[in-house]
Amino acid sequence: MISERIRTANVLVVEDDWPIRHLLKVSLSAHAYEVSEAETCKEAFTSLAKQVPDLLLLDLGLPDGSGIELLRRLRQEHAIPVIILSVQGAETTKIEALDLGADDYLTKPFSVDELLARVRAALRRSKSLHAPTLLTCGDLELDLERRHVTLAGHEISLTPNEFSLLMAFMRNQDRVLTHRQLLKEVWGEGYVDDSHVLRVNVCNLRRKLNSPDGKRNYIKTEPGVGYRLCLPRPA
Amino acid sequence: MISERIRTANVLVVEDDWPIRHLLKVSLSAHAYEVSEAETCKEAFTSLAKQVPDLLLLDLGLPDGSGIELLRRLRQEHAIPVIILSVQGAETTKIEALDLGADDYLTKPFSVDELLARVRAALRRSKSLHAPTLLTCGDLELDLERRHVTLAGHEISLTPNEFSLLMAFMRNQDRVLTHRQLLKEVWGEGYVDDSHVLRVNVCNLRRKLNSPDGKRNYIKTEPGVGYRLCLPRPA
DNA sequence: TTTTCGCATCAAGGATCCTTGAAGCGGGGT
DNA sequence: ACCCCGCTTCAAGGATCCTTGATGCGAAAA
């Protein structure tokens, strides 16, 4: 927290037009950003090779080569936020840049307030990295964010209920889960006694999980109690 | 990593039957666990008040009061793993204990190998705490795990596609997302050009997000480009 | 003013999924 | 040997959701 306030962010401005470049430098410097400058694509490349900034302000209308190419090559290595500067009417290029991973854009002429707001927002976002919510159990992998499940490499498709059910299992590997617990987790408080619907879904889930060779039995039933997702130790 | 191997786990054994209690103590001590013992519910309470162990081995058939009550009161404060010891036939009590949050159970007579395996599994699980995957934007809250969305406190129900769409927005707050980016994220590579389906879903999403008072407009349209989820600074 | 284009909204056919009933199966108890 | 009970599996009606077409709307261009 403290270090964020002391260490000023480093911004690289890539812009060939002097008045605009100067405006950017002055505005940003006045707010305690460290600013480097580049007038051409080439200069930008050498600057990036020397030091990677915390944020890139990129004009798309550079004299030598398009900013698009610079963005593409930057994105192959770094994930720093990039804000595009574009002129009115250059919609196509702007969208192309955004699709390539640019974070935001400013259309000339822009207000300094808006510039600073976008810079702040971009820097704030770049600090929040996503937790790689990925659960694994043997050759089973469950991606919380993408809602994808892969078994021994290739993807298998689950219905929403099946996914929730498997999620409950994978967050409690090798642990007994009672019928009530599973029903409460997946279907909610009101379904706690409907064990039939649970059995049907466990059945369907098993069919999909055992499809490749039918060897391993992931879900073990605990008679009279519930189910358990076995760990991959082939005892 | 290292500390986990040096510091031995502390296990509290609550069991009135001497032979079993002794077997547990010997077996666990031999594998470098620190073992405390209690013969009655009362003893267990005082022991827990003094020091909370890393794991609790709990016999359900205690002479004074049921182990169930002990478990219930323990769960109001601590989340340590609990393994139940039960006799054959006491299914009802066993299930009740599991529903209350017990992690596992052993049915007497049990093998020492199985005991150790369950203890290891329970301790391993207790170390993996779930990341509270919760995204917020103003009075909008999105819970990745439960797939719930709340707006100013009360829950709103979204369809799967709407949820994915909102998730994409909330992971990129205040950032322009092009049509292509959103379509790729929610529908997949094949739908990148189908902007109509995106518009319909944005429309439906807006309706649900603005329902309470219709004041704030969360999703802003960027004409010709895409959409943007606004931050809650009411500029 | 009229036209045009992108966006918003409504509505319905069709696909997917969920629930529930019914039947099959196997082990334990009488 | 028979029955009972819980678990598994199959199948279909019904609910939900997704896609797509049609229409309305507003702003910019002609």
Coordinates of C-alpha atoms (C1' of nucleotides) in Angstrom, one line a residue:
Chain A
M1 CA 0.0 0.0 0.0
I2 CA 2.6 2.5 1.0
S3 CA 5.0 1.6 -1.7
E4 CA 2.4 2.4 -4.3
R5 CA 2.2 5.9 -3.2
I6 CA 5.9 6.5 -2.9
R7 CA 7.0 4.9 -6.1
T8 CA 5.7 6.9 -9.0
A9 CA 4.5 5.1 -12.0
N10 CA 6.6 5.2 -15.2
V11 CA 4.8 6.2 -18.3
L12 CA 6.2 5.9 -21.9
V13 CA 4.6 8.4 -24.3
V14 CA 4.8 7.5 -28.0
E15 CA 3.6 10.4 -30.0
D16 CA 5.1 12.2 -33.0
D17 CA 3.2 15.5 -32.8
W18 CA 5.2 17.8 -30.5
P19 CA 2.4 19.9 -29.0
I20 CA 0.5 16.9 -27.9
R21 CA 3.6 15.1 -26.7
H22 CA 4.5 18.1 -24.7
L23 CA 1.0 18.4 -23.2
L24 CA 1.1 14.8 -22.2
K25 CA 4.5 15.2 -20.6
V26 CA 3.6 18.3 -18.7
S27 CA 0.3 17.0 -17.5
L28 CA 1.7 13.7 -16.3
S29 CA 4.8 15.1 -14.7
A30 CA 2.7 17.5 -12.8
H31 CA 1.0 14.6 -11.2
A32 CA 4.2 12.9 -10.2
Y33 CA 4.4 10.4 -13.0
E34 CA 7.8 9.7 -14.5
V35 CA 7.6 10.2 -18.2
S36 CA 9.8 8.9 -21.1
E37 CA 9.2 9.9 -24.6
A38 CA 9.4 8.5 -28.1
E39 CA 8.6 10.1 -31.4
T40 CA 8.7 7.1 -33.7
C41 CA 8.1 3.4 -33.6
K42 CA 11.8 2.8 -33.7
E43 CA 12.5 4.9 -30.8
A44 CA 9.7 3.3 -28.9
F45 CA 11.2 -0.2 -29.5
T46 CA 14.6 0.8 -28.2
S47 CA 13.0 2.5 -25.2
L48 CA 11.0 -0.6 -24.4
A49 CA 14.1 -2.8 -24.8
K50 CA 15.9 -0.6 -22.2
Q51 CA 13.2 -0.3 -19.7
V52 CA 9.6 -1.5 -19.6
P53 CA 7.3 1.2 -18.3
D54 CA 4.3 0.7 -16.1
L55 CA 2.0 2.2 -18.7
L56 CA 2.2 3.0 -22.4
L57 CA 0.5 6.0 -24.1
L58 CA 0.5 5.1 -27.8
D59 CA -0.5 7.3 -30.8
L60 CA -1.7 5.1 -33.6
G61 CA -0.7 7.5 -36.3
L62 CA 3.1 7.2 -36.2
P63 CA 5.2 8.3 -39.2
D64 CA 7.2 5.0 -39.4
G65 CA 5.1 1.9 -39.2
S66 CA 1.8 1.5 -37.4
G67 CA 1.4 1.6 -33.7
I68 CA -0.6 -1.6 -34.2
E69 CA 2.5 -3.6 -34.9
L70 CA 4.2 -2.2 -31.9
L71 CA 1.3 -3.2 -29.7
R72 CA 1.3 -6.7 -31.1
R73 CA 4.9 -7.2 -30.4
L74 CA 4.7 -5.7 -27.0
R75 CA 1.8 -8.0 -26.1
Q76 CA 3.8 -11.1 -26.8
E77 CA 6.0 -10.3 -23.8
H78 CA 4.4 -7.8 -21.5
A79 CA 0.9 -7.2 -20.1
I80 CA 1.4 -3.6 -19.1
P81 CA -1.6 -1.4 -19.7
V82 CA -1.8 0.5 -23.0
I83 CA -3.9 3.6 -23.7
I84 CA -4.4 4.4 -27.3
L85 CA -4.4 8.0 -28.7
S86 CA -6.5 8.2 -31.9
V87 CA -8.0 10.8 -34.1
Q88 CA -11.7 11.1 -34.8
G89 CA -12.7 8.7 -37.5
A90 CA -10.0 6.1 -37.2
E91 CA -12.5 3.7 -35.7
T92 CA -11.2 0.6 -37.4
T93 CA -7.7 1.0 -36.2
K94 CA -8.8 1.9 -32.7
I95 CA -11.0 -1.3 -32.5
E96 CA -8.1 -3.4 -33.9
A97 CA -5.9 -2.0 -31.1
L98 CA -8.4 -2.8 -28.4
D99 CA -8.9 -6.3 -29.7
L100 CA -5.2 -6.7 -29.5
G101 CA -5.3 -6.0 -25.8
A102 CA -5.1 -2.2 -25.5
D103 CA -6.8 -1.1 -22.3
D104 CA -8.5 2.1 -23.3
Y105 CA -8.4 4.9 -25.8
L106 CA -8.5 8.7 -25.9
T107 CA -9.8 10.5 -29.0
K108 CA -8.1 13.8 -29.8
P109 CA -8.8 16.3 -28.8
F110 CA -9.0 15.1 -25.2
S111 CA -9.3 16.8 -21.9
V112 CA -6.4 16.5 -19.4
D113 CA -8.8 15.4 -16.7
E114 CA -10.0 12.6 -18.8
L115 CA -6.4 11.6 -19.6
L116 CA -5.5 11.5 -16.0
A117 CA -8.7 9.5 -15.1
R118 CA -8.0 6.9 -17.7
V119 CA -4.3 6.6 -16.6
R120 CA -5.3 6.2 -13.0
A121 CA -7.9 3.6 -13.9
A122 CA -5.6 1.6 -16.1
L123 CA -2.8 1.6 -13.4
R124 CA -5.3 0.5 -10.7
R125 CA -6.5 -2.4 -12.8
S126 CA -3.1 -3.6 -13.7
K127 CA -2.4 -4.3 -10.0
S128 CA -5.3 -6.7 -9.5
L129 CA -4.1 -10.0 -11.0
H130 CA -6.7 -12.7 -11.1
A131 CA -6.3 -15.7 -8.9
P132 CA -5.9 -18.7 -11.1
T133 CA -8.9 -20.6 -9.7
L134 CA -8.1 -24.0 -10.9
L135 CA -9.0 -27.2 -9.0
T136 CA -7.3 -30.5 -9.9
C137 CA -7.8 -34.1 -8.9
G138 CA -5.6 -36.5 -10.8
D139 CA -6.1 -35.9 -14.5
L140 CA -9.3 -34.0 -13.7
E141 CA -9.1 -30.3 -14.0
L142 CA -11.8 -27.8 -13.2
D143 CA -11.5 -24.1 -14.1
L144 CA -13.8 -22.0 -12.0
E145 CA -13.6 -18.9 -14.1
R146 CA -14.1 -20.4 -17.6
R147 CA -16.4 -23.1 -16.3
H148 CA -14.5 -25.7 -18.2
V149 CA -13.6 -29.2 -17.1
T150 CA -10.9 -31.3 -18.7
L151 CA -10.3 -35.0 -18.2
A152 CA -6.9 -36.3 -19.2
G153 CA -6.4 -33.3 -21.4
H154 CA -9.5 -33.0 -23.5
E155 CA -12.6 -31.1 -22.5
I156 CA -15.8 -32.6 -21.3
S157 CA -19.1 -30.7 -21.3
L158 CA -21.2 -30.6 -18.2
T159 CA -24.6 -29.1 -17.5
P160 CA -24.8 -26.3 -14.9
N161 CA -26.0 -28.6 -12.2
E162 CA -23.3 -31.2 -13.0
F163 CA -20.7 -28.5 -12.9
S164 CA -21.8 -27.3 -9.5
L165 CA -21.9 -30.8 -8.2
L166 CA -18.4 -31.6 -9.4
M167 CA -17.2 -28.3 -7.9
A168 CA -18.5 -29.3 -4.5
F169 CA -16.7 -32.6 -4.8
M170 CA -13.4 -31.1 -5.9
R171 CA -13.4 -28.6 -3.2
N172 CA -13.7 -31.5 -0.8
Q173 CA -11.5 -34.1 -2.3
D174 CA -11.4 -37.5 -0.5
R175 CA -14.0 -36.2 2.0
V176 CA -17.4 -37.7 2.6
L177 CA -20.2 -35.4 1.6
T178 CA -23.7 -36.3 2.8
H179 CA -26.7 -36.2 0.7
R180 CA -27.9 -33.2 2.6
Q181 CA -24.7 -31.3 2.2
L182 CA -24.5 -31.9 -1.6
L183 CA -28.2 -31.0 -2.1
K184 CA -27.8 -27.8 0.0
E185 CA -24.7 -26.8 -1.9
V186 CA -26.0 -27.3 -5.4
W187 CA -29.8 -27.0 -5.2
G188 CA -30.2 -24.9 -2.1
E189 CA -31.8 -25.2 1.3
G190 CA -35.2 -26.3 0.0
Y191 CA -34.1 -29.5 -1.7
V192 CA -32.2 -31.0 1.2
D193 CA -34.4 -34.1 1.3
D194 CA -34.7 -34.8 -2.4
S195 CA -32.1 -37.4 -2.6
H196 CA -33.4 -38.8 -5.9
V197 CA -32.4 -35.8 -8.0
L198 CA -29.0 -36.0 -6.5
R199 CA -28.6 -39.6 -7.5
V200 CA -29.6 -38.9 -11.0
N201 CA -27.1 -36.2 -11.4
V202 CA -24.3 -38.3 -9.8
C203 CA -25.2 -41.0 -12.3
N204 CA -24.9 -38.6 -15.2
L205 CA -21.8 -37.1 -13.9
R206 CA -20.2 -40.5 -13.5
R207 CA -21.0 -41.4 -17.1
K208 CA -19.2 -38.3 -18.4
L209 CA -16.2 -38.8 -16.1
N210 CA -15.6 -42.4 -16.9
S211 CA -16.2 -42.2 -20.6
P212 CA -12.6 -42.4 -22.0
D213 CA -11.6 -45.9 -20.7
G214 CA -13.9 -46.6 -17.8
K215 CA -11.0 -47.4 -15.6
R216 CA -11.0 -45.1 -12.7
N217 CA -14.1 -44.5 -10.6
Y218 CA -14.0 -41.0 -9.4
I219 CA -17.1 -40.8 -7.3
K220 CA -17.4 -43.5 -4.7
T221 CA -20.7 -44.0 -3.0
E222 CA -20.8 -44.2 0.8
P223 CA -24.0 -46.3 1.3
G224 CA -26.5 -44.7 3.6
V225 CA -24.4 -41.6 3.9
G226 CA -23.5 -39.9 0.7
Y227 CA -20.6 -39.7 -1.9
R228 CA -16.9 -39.1 -1.9
L229 CA -14.5 -38.0 -4.6
C230 CA -11.5 -40.3 -4.5
L231 CA -8.0 -39.1 -4.8
P232 CA -5.9 -40.5 -7.6
R233 CA -3.9 -42.9 -5.5
P234 CA -4.7 -46.2 -7.2
A235 CA -4.8 -48.2 -3.9
Chain B
M1 CA 6.7 -25.7 3.2
I2 CA 9.5 -26.5 5.6
S3 CA 7.6 -25.4 8.7
E4 CA 4.9 -27.9 7.8
R5 CA 7.3 -30.7 8.1
I6 CA 9.0 -29.5 11.2
R7 CA 6.0 -28.5 13.2
T8 CA 4.0 -31.6 14.1
A9 CA 0.3 -31.4 14.0
N10 CA -1.6 -31.4 17.3
V11 CA -4.4 -33.9 17.6
L12 CA -7.0 -34.1 20.3
V13 CA -8.5 -37.6 20.9
V14 CA -11.8 -37.7 22.6
E15 CA -12.7 -41.3 23.4
D16 CA -13.9 -43.0 26.6
D17 CA -12.9 -46.5 25.8
W18 CA -9.3 -47.0 27.0
P19 CA -8.1 -49.7 24.5
I20 CA -9.1 -47.6 21.6
R21 CA -7.8 -44.4 23.0
H22 CA -4.5 -46.0 23.7
L23 CA -4.4 -47.4 20.2
L24 CA -5.0 -44.0 18.8
K25 CA -2.4 -42.3 20.9
V26 CA 0.3 -44.9 20.1
S27 CA -0.5 -44.9 16.4
L28 CA -0.5 -41.2 16.1
S29 CA 2.5 -40.6 18.3
A30 CA 4.5 -43.1 16.3
H31 CA 3.9 -40.9 13.3
A32 CA 5.1 -37.7 15.0
Y33 CA 1.7 -36.2 15.9
E34 CA 1.3 -34.6 19.2
V35 CA -1.6 -36.1 21.0
S36 CA -3.8 -34.8 23.8
E37 CA -6.5 -36.9 25.3
A38 CA -9.9 -36.5 26.8
E39 CA -12.3 -39.2 28.2
T40 CA -15.4 -37.2 28.5
C41 CA -17.2 -34.3 26.9
K42 CA -16.4 -32.1 29.9
E43 CA -12.7 -32.9 29.6
A44 CA -12.8 -32.2 25.9
F45 CA -14.3 -28.7 26.5
T46 CA -11.7 -27.7 29.0
S47 CA -8.9 -29.0 26.7
L48 CA -10.4 -27.0 23.8
A49 CA -10.6 -23.9 25.9
K50 CA -6.9 -24.3 26.8
Q51 CA -5.6 -25.1 23.4
V52 CA -7.2 -25.6 20.0
P53 CA -5.7 -28.6 18.2
D54 CA -5.1 -28.9 14.5
L55 CA -7.4 -31.9 14.3
L56 CA -10.1 -33.5 16.5
L57 CA -10.8 -37.2 16.7
L58 CA -14.2 -37.5 18.3
D59 CA -16.0 -40.6 19.5
L60 CA -19.7 -40.0 19.3
G61 CA -20.7 -42.4 22.1
L62 CA -19.4 -40.5 25.1
P63 CA -20.7 -41.3 28.6
D64 CA -21.6 -37.7 29.4
G65 CA -23.5 -35.8 26.7
S66 CA -23.3 -36.5 23.0
G67 CA -20.4 -35.7 20.9
I68 CA -22.8 -34.0 18.6
E69 CA -23.3 -31.1 21.0
L70 CA -19.5 -30.8 21.4
L71 CA -19.2 -30.6 17.6
R72 CA -21.9 -28.0 17.3
R73 CA -20.3 -25.7 19.8
L74 CA -16.8 -26.2 18.3
R75 CA -18.1 -25.2 14.9
Q76 CA -19.4 -21.9 16.1
E77 CA -15.8 -20.8 16.6
H78 CA -13.3 -23.0 14.8
A79 CA -13.0 -24.6 11.5
I80 CA -10.5 -27.3 12.4
P81 CA -11.0 -30.7 10.8
V82 CA -13.0 -33.2 12.8
I83 CA -12.9 -37.0 12.3
I84 CA -15.8 -39.0 13.8
L85 CA -15.4 -42.4 15.4
S86 CA -18.6 -44.3 15.3
V87 CA -19.8 -47.8 15.9
Q88 CA -21.5 -49.8 13.2
G89 CA -25.2 -49.1 13.0
A90 CA -25.1 -45.5 14.4
E91 CA -25.8 -44.2 10.9
T92 CA -28.2 -41.4 12.0
T93 CA -25.8 -39.9 14.5
K94 CA -22.9 -40.2 12.0
I95 CA -24.8 -38.4 9.3
E96 CA -25.9 -35.7 11.7
A97 CA -22.2 -35.1 12.7
L98 CA -21.2 -34.9 9.0
D99 CA -24.0 -32.4 8.3
L100 CA -22.7 -30.3 11.2
G101 CA -19.4 -30.0 9.5
A102 CA -17.4 -33.1 10.5
D103 CA -14.9 -33.9 7.9
D104 CA -14.8 -37.7 7.9
Y105 CA -15.6 -40.7 9.9
L106 CA -14.1 -44.1 10.9
T107 CA -16.3 -47.0 11.8
K108 CA -15.0 -49.3 14.5
P109 CA -13.2 -51.5 14.1
F110 CA -10.9 -49.5 11.9
S111 CA -7.4 -50.2 10.5
V112 CA -4.6 -48.0 11.7
D113 CA -3.6 -47.4 8.1
E114 CA -7.0 -46.1 7.3
L115 CA -6.9 -43.9 10.3
L116 CA -3.6 -42.4 9.3
A117 CA -4.7 -41.9 5.7
R118 CA -7.9 -40.0 6.9
V119 CA -5.9 -37.9 9.3
R120 CA -3.4 -36.9 6.6
A121 CA -6.1 -36.1 4.1
A122 CA -8.0 -34.0 6.6
L123 CA -4.9 -32.0 7.6
R124 CA -3.9 -31.5 4.0
R125 CA -7.4 -30.1 3.1
S126 CA -7.5 -27.8 6.1
K127 CA -4.5 -25.9 4.7
S128 CA -6.1 -25.1 1.4
L129 CA -8.3 -22.1 2.2
H130 CA -10.5 -20.9 -0.6
A131 CA -9.7 -17.6 -2.2
P132 CA -12.8 -15.4 -1.6
T133 CA -13.5 -14.8 -5.3
L134 CA -15.8 -11.9 -4.9
L135 CA -15.8 -9.0 -7.4
T136 CA -17.5 -5.7 -6.5
C137 CA -18.4 -2.6 -8.3
G138 CA -20.2 -0.1 -6.2
D139 CA -23.3 -1.8 -4.8
L140 CA -22.9 -4.6 -7.3
E141 CA -21.4 -7.8 -5.9
L142 CA -20.5 -10.9 -7.9
D143 CA -19.6 -14.2 -6.2
L144 CA -17.6 -16.4 -8.6
E145 CA -18.0 -19.5 -6.6
R146 CA -21.7 -19.4 -5.7
R147 CA -22.6 -17.8 -9.0
H148 CA -24.7 -15.2 -7.1
V149 CA -25.1 -11.6 -7.9
T150 CA -26.4 -9.1 -5.4
L151 CA -27.3 -5.5 -6.2
A152 CA -27.5 -3.1 -3.2
G153 CA -27.9 -6.1 -0.9
H154 CA -30.6 -8.3 -2.4
E155 CA -29.9 -11.0 -4.9
I156 CA -30.8 -10.8 -8.6
S157 CA -31.0 -13.8 -10.8
L158 CA -29.1 -14.0 -14.0
T159 CA -29.1 -16.6 -16.8
P160 CA -25.7 -18.3 -17.4
N161 CA -24.9 -16.1 -20.4
E162 CA -25.8 -13.0 -18.5
F163 CA -23.6 -14.0 -15.6
S164 CA -20.6 -14.7 -17.9
L165 CA -21.2 -11.3 -19.5
L166 CA -21.3 -9.5 -16.3
M167 CA -18.2 -11.3 -15.1
A168 CA -16.3 -10.2 -18.1
F169 CA -17.4 -6.6 -17.3
M170 CA -16.5 -6.8 -13.7
R171 CA -13.1 -8.2 -14.3
N172 CA -12.5 -5.1 -16.5
Q173 CA -14.2 -2.3 -14.7
D174 CA -14.1 1.0 -16.4
R175 CA -12.5 -0.5 -19.4
V176 CA -13.8 -0.5 -23.0
L177 CA -14.5 -4.0 -24.1
T178 CA -15.1 -4.3 -27.9
H179 CA -17.9 -6.4 -29.3
R180 CA -15.4 -9.0 -30.4
Q181 CA -13.7 -9.2 -27.0
L182 CA -17.0 -9.8 -25.3
L183 CA -18.3 -12.2 -27.8
K184 CA -15.1 -14.2 -27.7
E185 CA -15.1 -14.2 -23.9
V186 CA -18.7 -15.3 -23.4
W187 CA -19.7 -17.2 -26.5
G188 CA -16.3 -18.3 -27.9
E189 CA -14.2 -17.8 -30.9
G190 CA -17.0 -18.8 -33.4
Y191 CA -19.4 -16.0 -32.5
V192 CA -16.9 -13.1 -32.8
D193 CA -19.0 -11.4 -35.5
D194 CA -22.5 -12.0 -34.1
S195 CA -23.0 -8.6 -32.4
H196 CA -26.7 -8.9 -32.3
V197 CA -26.8 -11.7 -29.7
L198 CA -24.5 -9.5 -27.6
R199 CA -26.8 -6.5 -27.9
V200 CA -29.8 -8.6 -26.8
N201 CA -28.0 -9.9 -23.8
V202 CA -26.6 -6.5 -22.8
C203 CA -30.2 -5.2 -23.0
N204 CA -31.5 -8.0 -20.8
L205 CA -28.6 -7.5 -18.4
R206 CA -29.3 -3.8 -18.1
R207 CA -32.9 -4.4 -17.4
K208 CA -32.0 -6.6 -14.4
L209 CA -29.3 -4.3 -13.1
N210 CA -31.3 -1.1 -13.2
S211 CA -34.5 -2.6 -11.8
P212 CA -34.6 -1.1 -8.2
D213 CA -34.7 2.6 -8.9
G214 CA -33.4 3.0 -12.4
K215 CA -30.9 5.6 -11.4
R216 CA -27.5 4.4 -12.2
N217 CA -26.6 3.2 -15.6
Y218 CA -23.9 0.5 -15.1
I219 CA -23.2 -0.4 -18.7
K220 CA -22.3 2.4 -20.9
T221 CA -22.4 2.1 -24.7
E222 CA -19.3 3.1 -26.6
P223 CA -20.8 3.7 -30.1
G224 CA -19.1 1.8 -32.8
V225 CA -16.7 0.2 -30.4
G226 CA -18.4 -1.8 -27.6
Y227 CA -19.4 -1.4 -24.0
R228 CA -17.9 -0.3 -20.7
L229 CA -18.9 -1.0 -17.1
C230 CA -18.8 2.3 -15.3
L231 CA -17.2 2.8 -11.9
P232 CA -19.5 4.1 -9.2
R233 CA -18.1 7.6 -9.1
P234 CA -21.3 9.6 -10.0
A235 CA -19.5 12.2 -12.1
Chain C
dT1 C1' -36.5 16.9 -44.3
dT2 C1' -35.4 12.5 -45.5
dT3 C1' -32.3 8.7 -45.5
dT4 C1' -29.2 5.7 -43.3
dC5 C1' -26.9 3.2 -39.8
dG6 C1' -26.1 1.5 -35.3
dC7 C1' -28.4 0.4 -31.1
dA8 C1' -32.4 -1.0 -28.1
dT9 C1' -36.3 -3.8 -27.4
dC10 C1' -39.9 -7.3 -28.1
dA11 C1' -41.4 -11.8 -29.3
dA12 C1' -41.4 -16.7 -30.7
dG13 C1' -39.4 -21.1 -32.3
dG14 C1' -36.2 -24.3 -31.1
dA15 C1' -32.7 -26.3 -28.3
dT16 C1' -31.1 -27.6 -23.8
dC17 C1' -31.7 -28.9 -19.3
dC18 C1' -34.2 -30.3 -15.0
dT19 C1' -37.3 -33.0 -12.5
dT20 C1' -39.9 -36.9 -11.7
dG21 C1' -41.7 -41.4 -12.4
dA22 C1' -40.7 -46.3 -13.3
dA23 C1' -37.9 -50.2 -13.8
dG24 C1' -33.5 -52.9 -13.0
dC25 C1' -30.0 -54.5 -9.8
dG26 C1' -27.7 -56.3 -5.7
dG27 C1' -26.9 -57.1 -0.9
dG28 C1' -28.7 -58.0 3.8
dG29 C1' -32.2 -59.8 6.7
dT30 C1' -36.2 -62.7 7.8
Chain D
dA1 C1' -35.4 -68.7 -1.2
dC2 C1' -37.8 -64.6 -0.8
dC3 C1' -38.5 -59.8 0.4
dC4 C1' -36.9 -55.2 1.4
dC5 C1' -34.3 -51.3 0.8
dG6 C1' -31.1 -48.3 -1.2
dC7 C1' -28.7 -47.2 -5.4
dT8 C1' -28.5 -47.0 -10.4
dT9 C1' -30.3 -46.2 -14.8
dC10 C1' -33.6 -44.9 -18.5
dA11 C1' -37.1 -42.0 -20.4
dA12 C1' -40.4 -38.2 -21.0
dG13 C1' -43.0 -34.0 -19.7
dG14 C1' -42.2 -29.5 -18.6
dA15 C1' -39.6 -25.5 -17.5
dT16 C1' -35.9 -22.5 -18.8
dC17 C1' -32.9 -20.4 -21.7
dC18 C1' -30.8 -19.1 -26.3
dT19 C1' -31.0 -17.5 -30.9
dT20 C1' -33.0 -15.1 -34.5
dG21 C1' -36.1 -12.1 -36.9
dA22 C1' -38.9 -7.9 -36.8
dT23 C1' -39.7 -3.4 -35.2
dG24 C1' -38.8 1.1 -32.9
dC25 C1' -35.7 4.9 -31.9
dG26 C1' -32.2 8.5 -32.4
dA27 C1' -28.3 10.7 -34.2
dA28 C1' -25.5 11.8 -38.0
dA29 C1' -25.2 12.4 -43.0
dA30 C1' -27.2 13.7 -47.5

